[in-house]
Coordinates of C-alpha atoms in Angstrom, one line a residue:
Chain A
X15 CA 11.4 -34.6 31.5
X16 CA 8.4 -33.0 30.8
X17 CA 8.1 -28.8 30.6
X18 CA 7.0 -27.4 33.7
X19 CA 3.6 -25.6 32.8
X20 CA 2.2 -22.8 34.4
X21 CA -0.5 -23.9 36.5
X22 CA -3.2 -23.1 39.7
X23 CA -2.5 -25.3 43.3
X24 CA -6.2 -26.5 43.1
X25 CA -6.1 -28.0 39.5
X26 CA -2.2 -29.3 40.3
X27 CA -4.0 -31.2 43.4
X28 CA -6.8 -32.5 41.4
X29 CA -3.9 -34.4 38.4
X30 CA -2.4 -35.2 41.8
X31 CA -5.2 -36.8 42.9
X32 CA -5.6 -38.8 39.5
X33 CA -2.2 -40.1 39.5
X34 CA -2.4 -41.0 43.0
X35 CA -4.8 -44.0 41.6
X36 CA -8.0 -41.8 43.0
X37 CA -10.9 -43.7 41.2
X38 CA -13.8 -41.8 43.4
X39 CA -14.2 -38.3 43.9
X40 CA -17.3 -37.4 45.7
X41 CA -17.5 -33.6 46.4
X42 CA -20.1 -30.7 47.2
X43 CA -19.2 -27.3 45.0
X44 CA -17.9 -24.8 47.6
X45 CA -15.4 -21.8 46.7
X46 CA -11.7 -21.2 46.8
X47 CA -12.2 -25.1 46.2
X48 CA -13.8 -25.3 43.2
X49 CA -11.2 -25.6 40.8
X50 CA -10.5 -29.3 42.1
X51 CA -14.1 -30.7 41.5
X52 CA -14.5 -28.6 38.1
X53 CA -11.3 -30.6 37.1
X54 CA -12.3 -33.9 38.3
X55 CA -15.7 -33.9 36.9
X56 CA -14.1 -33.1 33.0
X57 CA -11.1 -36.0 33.6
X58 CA -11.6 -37.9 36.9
X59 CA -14.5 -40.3 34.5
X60 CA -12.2 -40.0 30.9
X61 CA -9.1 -41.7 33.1
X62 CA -11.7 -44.5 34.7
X63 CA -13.1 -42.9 37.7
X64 CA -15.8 -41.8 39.2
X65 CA -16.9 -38.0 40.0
X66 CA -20.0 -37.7 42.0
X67 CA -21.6 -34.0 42.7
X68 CA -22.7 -35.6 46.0
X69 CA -26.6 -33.7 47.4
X70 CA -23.9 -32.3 50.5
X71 CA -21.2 -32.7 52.5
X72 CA -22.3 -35.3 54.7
X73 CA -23.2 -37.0 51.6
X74 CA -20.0 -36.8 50.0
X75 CA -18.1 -37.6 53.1
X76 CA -20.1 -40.3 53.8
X77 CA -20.0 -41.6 49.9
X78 CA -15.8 -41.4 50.4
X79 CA -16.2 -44.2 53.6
X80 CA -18.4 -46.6 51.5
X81 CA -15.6 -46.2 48.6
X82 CA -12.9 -46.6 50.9
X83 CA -14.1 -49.3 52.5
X84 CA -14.2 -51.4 49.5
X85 CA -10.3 -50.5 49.2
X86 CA -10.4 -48.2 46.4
X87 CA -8.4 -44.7 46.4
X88 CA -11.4 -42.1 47.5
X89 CA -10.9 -38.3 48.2
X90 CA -13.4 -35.4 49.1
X91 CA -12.6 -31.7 49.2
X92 CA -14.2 -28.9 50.8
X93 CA -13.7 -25.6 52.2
X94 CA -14.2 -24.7 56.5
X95 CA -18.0 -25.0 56.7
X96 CA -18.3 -28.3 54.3
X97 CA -15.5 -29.9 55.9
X98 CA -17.1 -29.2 59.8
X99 CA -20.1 -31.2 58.5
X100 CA -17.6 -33.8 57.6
X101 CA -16.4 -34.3 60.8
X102 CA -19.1 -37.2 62.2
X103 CA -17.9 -39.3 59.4
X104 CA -14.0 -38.6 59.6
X105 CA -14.2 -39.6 63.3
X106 CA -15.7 -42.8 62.0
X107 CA -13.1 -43.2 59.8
X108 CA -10.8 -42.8 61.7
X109 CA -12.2 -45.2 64.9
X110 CA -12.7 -48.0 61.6
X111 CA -9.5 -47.8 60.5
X112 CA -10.3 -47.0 56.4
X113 CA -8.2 -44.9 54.7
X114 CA -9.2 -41.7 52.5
X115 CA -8.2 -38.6 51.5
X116 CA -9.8 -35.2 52.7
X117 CA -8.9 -31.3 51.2
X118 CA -9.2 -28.8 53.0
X119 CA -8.5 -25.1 50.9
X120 CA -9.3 -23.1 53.7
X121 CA -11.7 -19.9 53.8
X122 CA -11.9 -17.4 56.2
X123 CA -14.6 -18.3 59.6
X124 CA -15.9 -19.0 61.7
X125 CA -19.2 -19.6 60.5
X126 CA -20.0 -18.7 56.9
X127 CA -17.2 -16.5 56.8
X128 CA -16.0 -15.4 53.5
X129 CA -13.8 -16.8 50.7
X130 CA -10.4 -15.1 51.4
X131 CA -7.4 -17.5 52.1
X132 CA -6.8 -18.3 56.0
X133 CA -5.4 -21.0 58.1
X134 CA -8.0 -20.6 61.0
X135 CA -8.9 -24.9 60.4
X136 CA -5.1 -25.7 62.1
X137 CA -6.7 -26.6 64.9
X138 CA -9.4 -28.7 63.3
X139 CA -7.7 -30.4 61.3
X140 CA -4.8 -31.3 63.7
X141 CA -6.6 -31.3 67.0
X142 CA -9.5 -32.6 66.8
X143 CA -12.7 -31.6 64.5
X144 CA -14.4 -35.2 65.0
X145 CA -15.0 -36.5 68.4
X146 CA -12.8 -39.4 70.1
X147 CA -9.7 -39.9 71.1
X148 CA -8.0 -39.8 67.0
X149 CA -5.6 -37.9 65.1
X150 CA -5.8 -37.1 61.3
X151 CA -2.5 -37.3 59.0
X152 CA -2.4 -33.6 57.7
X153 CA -0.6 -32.5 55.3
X154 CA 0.4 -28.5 54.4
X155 CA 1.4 -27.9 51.1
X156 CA 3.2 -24.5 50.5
X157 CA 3.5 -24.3 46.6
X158 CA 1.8 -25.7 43.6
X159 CA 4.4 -28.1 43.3
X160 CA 3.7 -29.3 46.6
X161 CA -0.2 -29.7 45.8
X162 CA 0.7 -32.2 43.2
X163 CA 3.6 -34.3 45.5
X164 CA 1.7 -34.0 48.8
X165 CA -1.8 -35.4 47.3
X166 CA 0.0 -38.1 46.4
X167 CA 1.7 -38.8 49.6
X168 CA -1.8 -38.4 51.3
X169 CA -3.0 -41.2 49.7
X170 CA 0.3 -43.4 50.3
X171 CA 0.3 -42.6 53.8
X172 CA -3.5 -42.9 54.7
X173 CA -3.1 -46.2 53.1
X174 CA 0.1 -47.4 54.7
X175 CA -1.6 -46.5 58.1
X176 CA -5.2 -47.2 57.3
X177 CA -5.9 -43.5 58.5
X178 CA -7.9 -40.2 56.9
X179 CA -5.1 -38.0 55.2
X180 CA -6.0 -34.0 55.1
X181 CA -4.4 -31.9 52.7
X182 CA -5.0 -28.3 54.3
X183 CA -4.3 -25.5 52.4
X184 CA -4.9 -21.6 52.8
X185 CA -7.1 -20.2 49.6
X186 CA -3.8 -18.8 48.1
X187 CA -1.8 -21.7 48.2
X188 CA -5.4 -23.0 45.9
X189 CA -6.2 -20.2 43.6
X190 CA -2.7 -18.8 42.6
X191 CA -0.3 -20.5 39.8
X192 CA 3.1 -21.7 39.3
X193 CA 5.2 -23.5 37.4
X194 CA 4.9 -27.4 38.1
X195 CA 5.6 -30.3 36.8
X196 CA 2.8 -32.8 36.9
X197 CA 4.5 -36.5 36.7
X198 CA 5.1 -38.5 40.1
X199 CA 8.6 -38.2 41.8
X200 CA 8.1 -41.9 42.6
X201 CA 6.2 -44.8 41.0
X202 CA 2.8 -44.7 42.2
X203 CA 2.4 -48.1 44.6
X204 CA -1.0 -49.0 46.0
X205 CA -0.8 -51.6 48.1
X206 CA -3.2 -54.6 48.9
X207 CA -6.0 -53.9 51.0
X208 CA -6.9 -57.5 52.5
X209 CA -9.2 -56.0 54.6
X210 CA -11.3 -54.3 52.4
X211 CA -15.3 -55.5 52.5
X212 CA -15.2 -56.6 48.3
X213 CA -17.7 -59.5 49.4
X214 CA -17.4 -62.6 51.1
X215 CA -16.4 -64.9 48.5
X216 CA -15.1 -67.6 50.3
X217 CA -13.0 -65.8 52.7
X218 CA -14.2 -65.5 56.7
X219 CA -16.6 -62.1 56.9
X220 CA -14.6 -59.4 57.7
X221 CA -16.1 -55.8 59.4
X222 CA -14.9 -52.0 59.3
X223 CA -16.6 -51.0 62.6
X224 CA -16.0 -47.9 65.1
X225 CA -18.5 -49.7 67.8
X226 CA -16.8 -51.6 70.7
X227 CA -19.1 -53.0 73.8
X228 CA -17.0 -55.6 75.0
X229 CA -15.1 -54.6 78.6
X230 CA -12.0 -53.5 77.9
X231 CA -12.2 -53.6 74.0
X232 CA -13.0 -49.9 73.4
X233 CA -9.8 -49.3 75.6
X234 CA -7.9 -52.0 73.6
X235 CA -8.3 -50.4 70.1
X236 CA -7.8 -46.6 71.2
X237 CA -4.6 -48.0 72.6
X238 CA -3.8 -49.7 69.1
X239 CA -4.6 -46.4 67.7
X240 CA -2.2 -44.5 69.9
X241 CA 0.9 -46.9 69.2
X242 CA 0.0 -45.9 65.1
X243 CA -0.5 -42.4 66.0
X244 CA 3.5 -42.9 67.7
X245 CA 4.7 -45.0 64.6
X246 CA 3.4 -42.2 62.2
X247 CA 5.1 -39.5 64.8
X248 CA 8.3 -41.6 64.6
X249 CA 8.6 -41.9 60.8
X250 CA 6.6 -39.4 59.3
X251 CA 7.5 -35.8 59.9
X252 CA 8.0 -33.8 57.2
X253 CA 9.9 -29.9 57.3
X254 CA 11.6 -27.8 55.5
X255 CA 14.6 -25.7 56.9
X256 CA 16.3 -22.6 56.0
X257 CA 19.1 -21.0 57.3
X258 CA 18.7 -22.1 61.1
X259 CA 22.6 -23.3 61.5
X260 CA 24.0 -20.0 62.6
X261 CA 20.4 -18.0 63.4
X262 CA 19.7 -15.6 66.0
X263 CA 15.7 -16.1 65.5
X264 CA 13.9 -18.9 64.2
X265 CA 10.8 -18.3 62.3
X266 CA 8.0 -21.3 62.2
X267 CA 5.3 -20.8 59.6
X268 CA 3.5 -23.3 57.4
X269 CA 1.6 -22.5 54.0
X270 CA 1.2 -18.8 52.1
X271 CA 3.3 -17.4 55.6
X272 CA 6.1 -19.5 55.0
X273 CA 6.3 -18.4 51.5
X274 CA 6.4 -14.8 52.7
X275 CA 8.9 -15.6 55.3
X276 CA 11.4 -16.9 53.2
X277 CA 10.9 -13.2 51.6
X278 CA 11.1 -11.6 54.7
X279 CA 14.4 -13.8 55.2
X280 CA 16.3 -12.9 52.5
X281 CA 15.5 -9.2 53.3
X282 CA 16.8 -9.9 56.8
X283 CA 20.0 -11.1 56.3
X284 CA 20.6 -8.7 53.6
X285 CA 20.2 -6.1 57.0
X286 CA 22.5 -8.9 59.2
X287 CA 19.9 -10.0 61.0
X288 CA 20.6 -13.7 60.7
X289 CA 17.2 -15.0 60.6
X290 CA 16.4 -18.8 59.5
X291 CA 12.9 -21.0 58.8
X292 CA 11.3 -24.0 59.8
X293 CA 8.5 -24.8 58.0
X294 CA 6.8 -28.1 59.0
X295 CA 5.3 -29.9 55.8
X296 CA 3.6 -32.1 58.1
X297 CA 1.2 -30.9 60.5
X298 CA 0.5 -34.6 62.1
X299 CA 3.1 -35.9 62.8
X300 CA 4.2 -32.4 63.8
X301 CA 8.1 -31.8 63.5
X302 CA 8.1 -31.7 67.8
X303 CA 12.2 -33.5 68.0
X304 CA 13.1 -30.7 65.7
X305 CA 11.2 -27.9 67.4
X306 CA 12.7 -29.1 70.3
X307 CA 16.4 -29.6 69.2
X308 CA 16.3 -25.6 67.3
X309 CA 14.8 -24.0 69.8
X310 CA 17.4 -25.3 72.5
X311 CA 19.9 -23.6 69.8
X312 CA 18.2 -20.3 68.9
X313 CA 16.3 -19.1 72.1
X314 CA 14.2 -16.6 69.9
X315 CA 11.3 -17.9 68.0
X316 CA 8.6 -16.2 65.8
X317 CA 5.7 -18.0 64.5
X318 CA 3.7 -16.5 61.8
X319 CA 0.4 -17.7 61.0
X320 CA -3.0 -16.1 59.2
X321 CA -5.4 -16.8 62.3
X322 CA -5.1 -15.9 66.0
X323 CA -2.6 -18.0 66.9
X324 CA -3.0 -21.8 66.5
X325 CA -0.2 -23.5 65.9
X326 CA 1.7 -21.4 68.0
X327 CA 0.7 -23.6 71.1
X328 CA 2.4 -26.6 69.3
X329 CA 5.9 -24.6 68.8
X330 CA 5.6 -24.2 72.4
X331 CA 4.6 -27.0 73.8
X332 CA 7.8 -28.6 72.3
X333 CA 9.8 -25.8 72.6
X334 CA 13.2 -25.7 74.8
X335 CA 11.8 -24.0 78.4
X336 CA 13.8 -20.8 77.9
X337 CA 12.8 -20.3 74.2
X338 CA 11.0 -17.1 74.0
X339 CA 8.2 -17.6 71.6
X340 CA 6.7 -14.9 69.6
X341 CA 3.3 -14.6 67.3
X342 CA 2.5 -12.8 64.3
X343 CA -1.2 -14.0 62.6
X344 CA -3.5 -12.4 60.9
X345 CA -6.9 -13.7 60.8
X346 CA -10.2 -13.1 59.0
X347 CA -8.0 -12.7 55.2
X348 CA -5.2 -10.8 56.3
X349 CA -2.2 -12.0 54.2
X350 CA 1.3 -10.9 55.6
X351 CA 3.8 -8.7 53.5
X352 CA 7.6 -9.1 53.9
X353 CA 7.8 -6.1 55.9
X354 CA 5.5 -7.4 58.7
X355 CA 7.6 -10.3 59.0
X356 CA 11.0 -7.9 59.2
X357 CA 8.9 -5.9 61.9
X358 CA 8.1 -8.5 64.1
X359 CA 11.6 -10.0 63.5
X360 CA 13.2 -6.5 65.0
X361 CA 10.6 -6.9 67.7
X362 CA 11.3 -10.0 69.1
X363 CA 15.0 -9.3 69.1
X364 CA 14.8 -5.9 70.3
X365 CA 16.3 -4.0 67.3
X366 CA 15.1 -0.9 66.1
Chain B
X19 CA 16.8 -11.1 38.5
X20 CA 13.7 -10.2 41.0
X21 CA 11.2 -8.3 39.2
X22 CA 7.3 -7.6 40.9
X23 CA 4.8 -6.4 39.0
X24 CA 0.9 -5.4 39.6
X25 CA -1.2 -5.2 35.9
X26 CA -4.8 -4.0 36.4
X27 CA -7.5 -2.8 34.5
X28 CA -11.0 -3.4 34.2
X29 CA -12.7 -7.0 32.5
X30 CA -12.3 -7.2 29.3
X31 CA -9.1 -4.5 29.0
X32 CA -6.9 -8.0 28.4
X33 CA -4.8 -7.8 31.6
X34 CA -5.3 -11.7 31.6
X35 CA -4.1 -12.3 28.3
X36 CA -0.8 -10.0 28.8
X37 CA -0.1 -11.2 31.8
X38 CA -0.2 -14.9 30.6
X39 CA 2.0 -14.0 27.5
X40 CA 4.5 -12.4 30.1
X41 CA 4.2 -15.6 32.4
X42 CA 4.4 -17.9 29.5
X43 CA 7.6 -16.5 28.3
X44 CA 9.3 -15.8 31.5
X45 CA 9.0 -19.8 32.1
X46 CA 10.6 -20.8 28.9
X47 CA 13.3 -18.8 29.6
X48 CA 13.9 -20.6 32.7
X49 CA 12.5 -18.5 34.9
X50 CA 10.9 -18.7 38.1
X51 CA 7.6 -17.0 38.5
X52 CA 4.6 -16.7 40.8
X53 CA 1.1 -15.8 39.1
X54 CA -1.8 -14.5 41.2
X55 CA -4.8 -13.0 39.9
X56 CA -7.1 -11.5 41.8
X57 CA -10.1 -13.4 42.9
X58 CA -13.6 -13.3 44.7
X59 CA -16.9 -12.3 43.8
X60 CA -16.0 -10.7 40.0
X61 CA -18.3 -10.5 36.8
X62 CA -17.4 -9.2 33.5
X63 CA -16.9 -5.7 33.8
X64 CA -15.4 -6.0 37.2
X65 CA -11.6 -5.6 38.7
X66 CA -9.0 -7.9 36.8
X67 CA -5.7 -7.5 39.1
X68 CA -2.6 -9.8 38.5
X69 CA 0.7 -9.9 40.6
X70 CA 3.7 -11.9 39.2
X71 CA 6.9 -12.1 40.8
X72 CA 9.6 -13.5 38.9
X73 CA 12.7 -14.3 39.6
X74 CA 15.9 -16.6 38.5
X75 CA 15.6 -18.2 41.7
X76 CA 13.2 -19.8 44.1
X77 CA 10.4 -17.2 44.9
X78 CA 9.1 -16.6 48.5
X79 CA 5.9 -14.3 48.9
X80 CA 3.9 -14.2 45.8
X81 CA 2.3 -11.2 46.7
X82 CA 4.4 -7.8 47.1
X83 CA 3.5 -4.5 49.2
X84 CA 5.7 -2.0 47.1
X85 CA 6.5 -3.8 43.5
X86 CA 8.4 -3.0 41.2
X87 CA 6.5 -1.8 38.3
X88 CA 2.7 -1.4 37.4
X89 CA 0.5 -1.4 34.7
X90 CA -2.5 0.7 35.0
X91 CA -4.8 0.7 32.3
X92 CA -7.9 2.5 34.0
X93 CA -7.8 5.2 36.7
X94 CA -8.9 2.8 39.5
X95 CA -5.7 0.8 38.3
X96 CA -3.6 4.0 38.9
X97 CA -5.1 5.2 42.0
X98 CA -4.6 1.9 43.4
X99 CA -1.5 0.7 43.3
X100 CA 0.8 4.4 42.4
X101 CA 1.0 5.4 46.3
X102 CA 2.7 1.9 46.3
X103 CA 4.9 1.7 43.4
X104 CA 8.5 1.1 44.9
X105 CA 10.8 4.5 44.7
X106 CA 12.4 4.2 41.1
X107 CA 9.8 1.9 39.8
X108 CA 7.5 1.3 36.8
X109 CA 4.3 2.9 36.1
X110 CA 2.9 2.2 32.7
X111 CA -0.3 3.9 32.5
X112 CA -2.7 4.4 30.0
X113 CA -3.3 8.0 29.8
X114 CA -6.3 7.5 26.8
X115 CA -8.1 6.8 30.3
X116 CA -6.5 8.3 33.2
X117 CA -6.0 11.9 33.0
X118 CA -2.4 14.3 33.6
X119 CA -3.4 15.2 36.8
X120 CA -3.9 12.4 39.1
X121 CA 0.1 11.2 38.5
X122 CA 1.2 12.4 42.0
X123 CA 4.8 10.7 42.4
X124 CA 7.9 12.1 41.0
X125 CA 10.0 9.2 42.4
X126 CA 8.8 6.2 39.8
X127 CA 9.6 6.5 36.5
X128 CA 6.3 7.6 34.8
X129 CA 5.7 5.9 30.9
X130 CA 2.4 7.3 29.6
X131 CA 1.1 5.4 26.7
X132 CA -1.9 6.9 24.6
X133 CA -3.0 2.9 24.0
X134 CA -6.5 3.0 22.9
X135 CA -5.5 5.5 20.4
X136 CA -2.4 4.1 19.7
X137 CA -4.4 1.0 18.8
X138 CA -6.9 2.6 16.8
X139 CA -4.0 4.6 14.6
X140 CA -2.9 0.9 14.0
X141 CA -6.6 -0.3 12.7
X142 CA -7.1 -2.5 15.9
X143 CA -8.7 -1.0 19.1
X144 CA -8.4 -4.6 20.6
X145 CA -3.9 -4.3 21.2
X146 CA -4.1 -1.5 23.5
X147 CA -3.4 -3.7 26.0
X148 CA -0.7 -4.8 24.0
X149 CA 1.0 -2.1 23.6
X150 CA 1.4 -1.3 27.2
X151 CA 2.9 -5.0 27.9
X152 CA 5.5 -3.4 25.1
X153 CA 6.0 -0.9 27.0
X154 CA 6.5 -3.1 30.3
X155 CA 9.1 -5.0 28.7
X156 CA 10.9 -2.2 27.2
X157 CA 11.2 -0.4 30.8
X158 CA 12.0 -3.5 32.9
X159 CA 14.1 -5.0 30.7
X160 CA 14.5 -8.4 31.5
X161 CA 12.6 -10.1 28.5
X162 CA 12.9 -9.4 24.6
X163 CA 10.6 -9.2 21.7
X164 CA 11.8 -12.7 20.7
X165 CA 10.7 -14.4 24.0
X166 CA 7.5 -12.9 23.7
X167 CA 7.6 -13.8 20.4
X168 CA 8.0 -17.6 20.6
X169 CA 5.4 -18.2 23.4
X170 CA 2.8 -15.4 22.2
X171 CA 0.9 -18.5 19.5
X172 CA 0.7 -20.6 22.8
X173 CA -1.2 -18.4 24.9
X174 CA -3.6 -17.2 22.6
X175 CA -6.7 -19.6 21.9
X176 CA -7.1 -21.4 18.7
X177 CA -9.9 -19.2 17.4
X178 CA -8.2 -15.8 17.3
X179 CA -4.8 -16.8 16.5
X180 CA -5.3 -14.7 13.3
X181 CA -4.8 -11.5 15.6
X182 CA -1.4 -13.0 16.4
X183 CA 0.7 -10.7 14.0
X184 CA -1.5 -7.6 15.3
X185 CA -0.9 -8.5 18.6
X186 CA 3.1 -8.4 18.2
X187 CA 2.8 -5.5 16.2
X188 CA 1.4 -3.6 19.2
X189 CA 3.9 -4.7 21.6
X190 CA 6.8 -3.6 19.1
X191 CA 4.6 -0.2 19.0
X192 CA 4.8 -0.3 22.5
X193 CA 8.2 -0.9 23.0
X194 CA 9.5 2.1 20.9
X195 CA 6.8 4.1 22.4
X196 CA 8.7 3.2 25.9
X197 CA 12.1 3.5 24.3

């Protein structure tokens, strides 16, 4: 096996990326981010790929369809601003059917913002973002670890579904280092991509489209998209637990709060409150049966996030009806300690 | 074993080289760790700030509130993070830079370490830095001379491994100086 090696989530995402069989890179320099192009430019060409510094975002983005369309492995990676002027050409994507890989390491917003870590690009990345009636995969690792296995899994999945993958990612979970071990978990498959446009050669033409004029056809392939959108929902969810079997509060958090939580956990129980984590690794296909089934079990939940409170509507939408739901966030580069976590914790169960 | 730790000092004091020797040798012993330098808009000269957490098991937040023990090589260092220190911690500070009177807590336990003279009484200005990761391990206990030891010829670049036996001869300095 080889020795774990200390290293930073953006460069782990980047070998990630490599090993996933990623043979284009096209990306516009942006910071916390910039670790993963840096990389890719010095070993993304040496391994038999291709790095582009792309004039922009839409350019990049836009570079990433045209690679993906002829069925090769093709990932982009940004930071808020870059990634909204992605968004035309994920929805296209998306509405054609090609997969590709997008990274999101997320800086503060709206706007220009700043560079401190945040995860105020939930909602963008999970709800919408690109207009139409289509979801993205996303993604959310929470350690370096996870940059490496989950960039890998976003390129299995957005393949195995034909779909855009996000990896989102707070600026934290990007710039700060761990041990990790960079070799797959599992063979590296890519599958065949029959409908890729690699010329005609002999075979009928074939089309990656988003346009539909035709009565009823529009209709047709948004309702072909949903029943892919349920398959992914069905067998896709990804979450890690903590503690929840005998917990009197269940905390959600994804990403850097998750981290803290499990902190702020341990610290609990070592006060007997029995406090327990879920911490969903997928944000679509969001982990809505096991929301559901906890929170029918432990009536008090707390969800931490850094922003105003975005995923928070998804823990309650699928929340039991008499779960009572509590937030903690902190937006605009506010990172929570262990003791926030413990405060809020005594506040939602009423303990001093 | 939990241990958090702040080091911080200004570019150029070598609170990234330290920091990665510590790191280095905390992972061959089979440790967990978390390593978080400070970022953002920095230029030599500017704020160097590292937080490591380490731990013999999985590792939650990698960023602490109240740690465990500090290294302060410059007065900003010290007035930074001492009103944070946890009660009974660490504070390794540089006292060739930061003078008697701004140590204000009588709850840590206080190490002051003359480094830049120390280093210049041992013909290199260049291990004061050194000399206070001695000190840190000394205090805090949970790594020896030997596993900085091993690691230390991985950690520093090709080009000035000739400093190498210097270097450990500071931290040895700075471990009796702790003692």
């Amino acid at each position: 096996m080889t020795p774990r090696a200390l290293t930073k989530g953006n460069i782990a995402l980047a070998e990630g990326a490599i090993q996933a069989g990623c043979l284009y890179y096209f990306g516009y320099p942006i910071t916390p981010q910039n670790d993963i192009p840096e990389y890719l430019a010095r070993n993304l060409p040496k391994r038999g790929g291709i790095f582009i510094p792309a004039e922009s975002e839409i350019a990049s983005i836009n570079m990433v369809m045209g690679a993906a369309a002829s069925g090769k492995r093709a990932m982009t990676s940004s930071s808020g601003p870059g990634i909204s002027l992605m968004q035309e050409a994920m929805s296209y994507m998306a509405g054609s059917d090609i997969p590709c890989v997008v990274v999101n390491i997320m800086r503060v917003g709206p706007g220009l913002g700043g560079i401190e870590p945040t995860q105020g690009d939930y909602n963008q990345a999970v709800h919408g973002g690109g207009h139409g009636d289509y979801k993205n995969i996303v993604l959310a690792p929470a350690s370096v670890q996870e940059m490496f296995d989950l960039t890998i899994k976003a390129f299995e999945l957005a393949d195995k579904y034909r779909n855009p993958a996000m990896v989102v990612a707070d600026a934290m979970i990007g710039q700060f280092q761990e041990p990790c071990r960079l070799t797959p978990a599992e063979p590296i498959l890519i599958p065949e991509k029959p409908w890729a446009l690699t010329g005609r050669q002999g075979r009928k033409p074939q089309l990656l489209k988003s346009l539909y004029l035709a009565p009823g056809e529009q209709e047709a392939h948004n309702l072909r998209m949903k029943a892919k959108y349920d398959e992914i929902q069905e067998h896709e969810v990804m979450l890690e637990t903590r503690e929840l079997d005998d917990a009197e509060i269940m905390i959600v958090a994804f990403g850097t709060p998750s981290r803290v939580a499990k902190s702020a956990l341990t610290q609990a129980r070592e006060m007997g409150i029995r406090a327990g984590l879920l911490r969903p690794i997928t944000l679509f296909p969001f982990p809505e049966k096991e929301i559901r089934e906890y929170s029918s079990k432990i009536r008090k939940v707390l969800v931490v996030e850094m922003n105003t409170g975005q995923m928070v509507r998804d823990v309650r939408i699928n929340s039991h009806p008499e779960a009572e739901i509590s937030f903690y966030g902190r937006p605009g580069g506010g990172i929570p300690y262990p003791d926030d976590i413990i405060r809020e914790i005594k506040k939602a169960l009423k303990k001093s | 074993m939990y241990q958090d730790v702040i080091m911080s000092g200004f570019g150029g004091q070598g609170i990234q080289i330290i920091s990665q020797i510590a790191a280095l040798a905390a992972i061959r012993k089979g440790l967990e760790i978390t390593y978080l330098p400070s970022y953002g808009v920095e230029k030599r000269g500017g704020r160097t700030n590292v937080t490591m957490v380490i731990s013999d098991s999985e590792i939650g937040s990698p960023i602490t509130n109240h740690p465990m023990a500090i290294i302060a090589l410059d007065i900003i260092a010290l007035e930074t993070f001492q009103p944070v220190v946890r009660e009974g911690g660490v504070v390794i500070a540089n006292t060739s830079l930061i003078p008697e009177e701004l140590f204000t807590r009588q709850d840590v336990q206080l190490v002051r370490i003359r480094s830049n003279e120390e280093a210049l009484a041992m013909g290199n200005a260049k291990v004061a830095n050194m000399i206070c990761l001695g000190a840190y391990l000394q205090r805090t206990a949970y790594m020896s001379f030997g596993d900085i030891e091993s690691v230390i010829g991985d950690v520093i670049p090709e080009r000035l491994k000739h400093t190498i036996p210097d270097n450990l001869k500071a931290i040895q300095k700075g471990m009796d100086l702790a003692r």
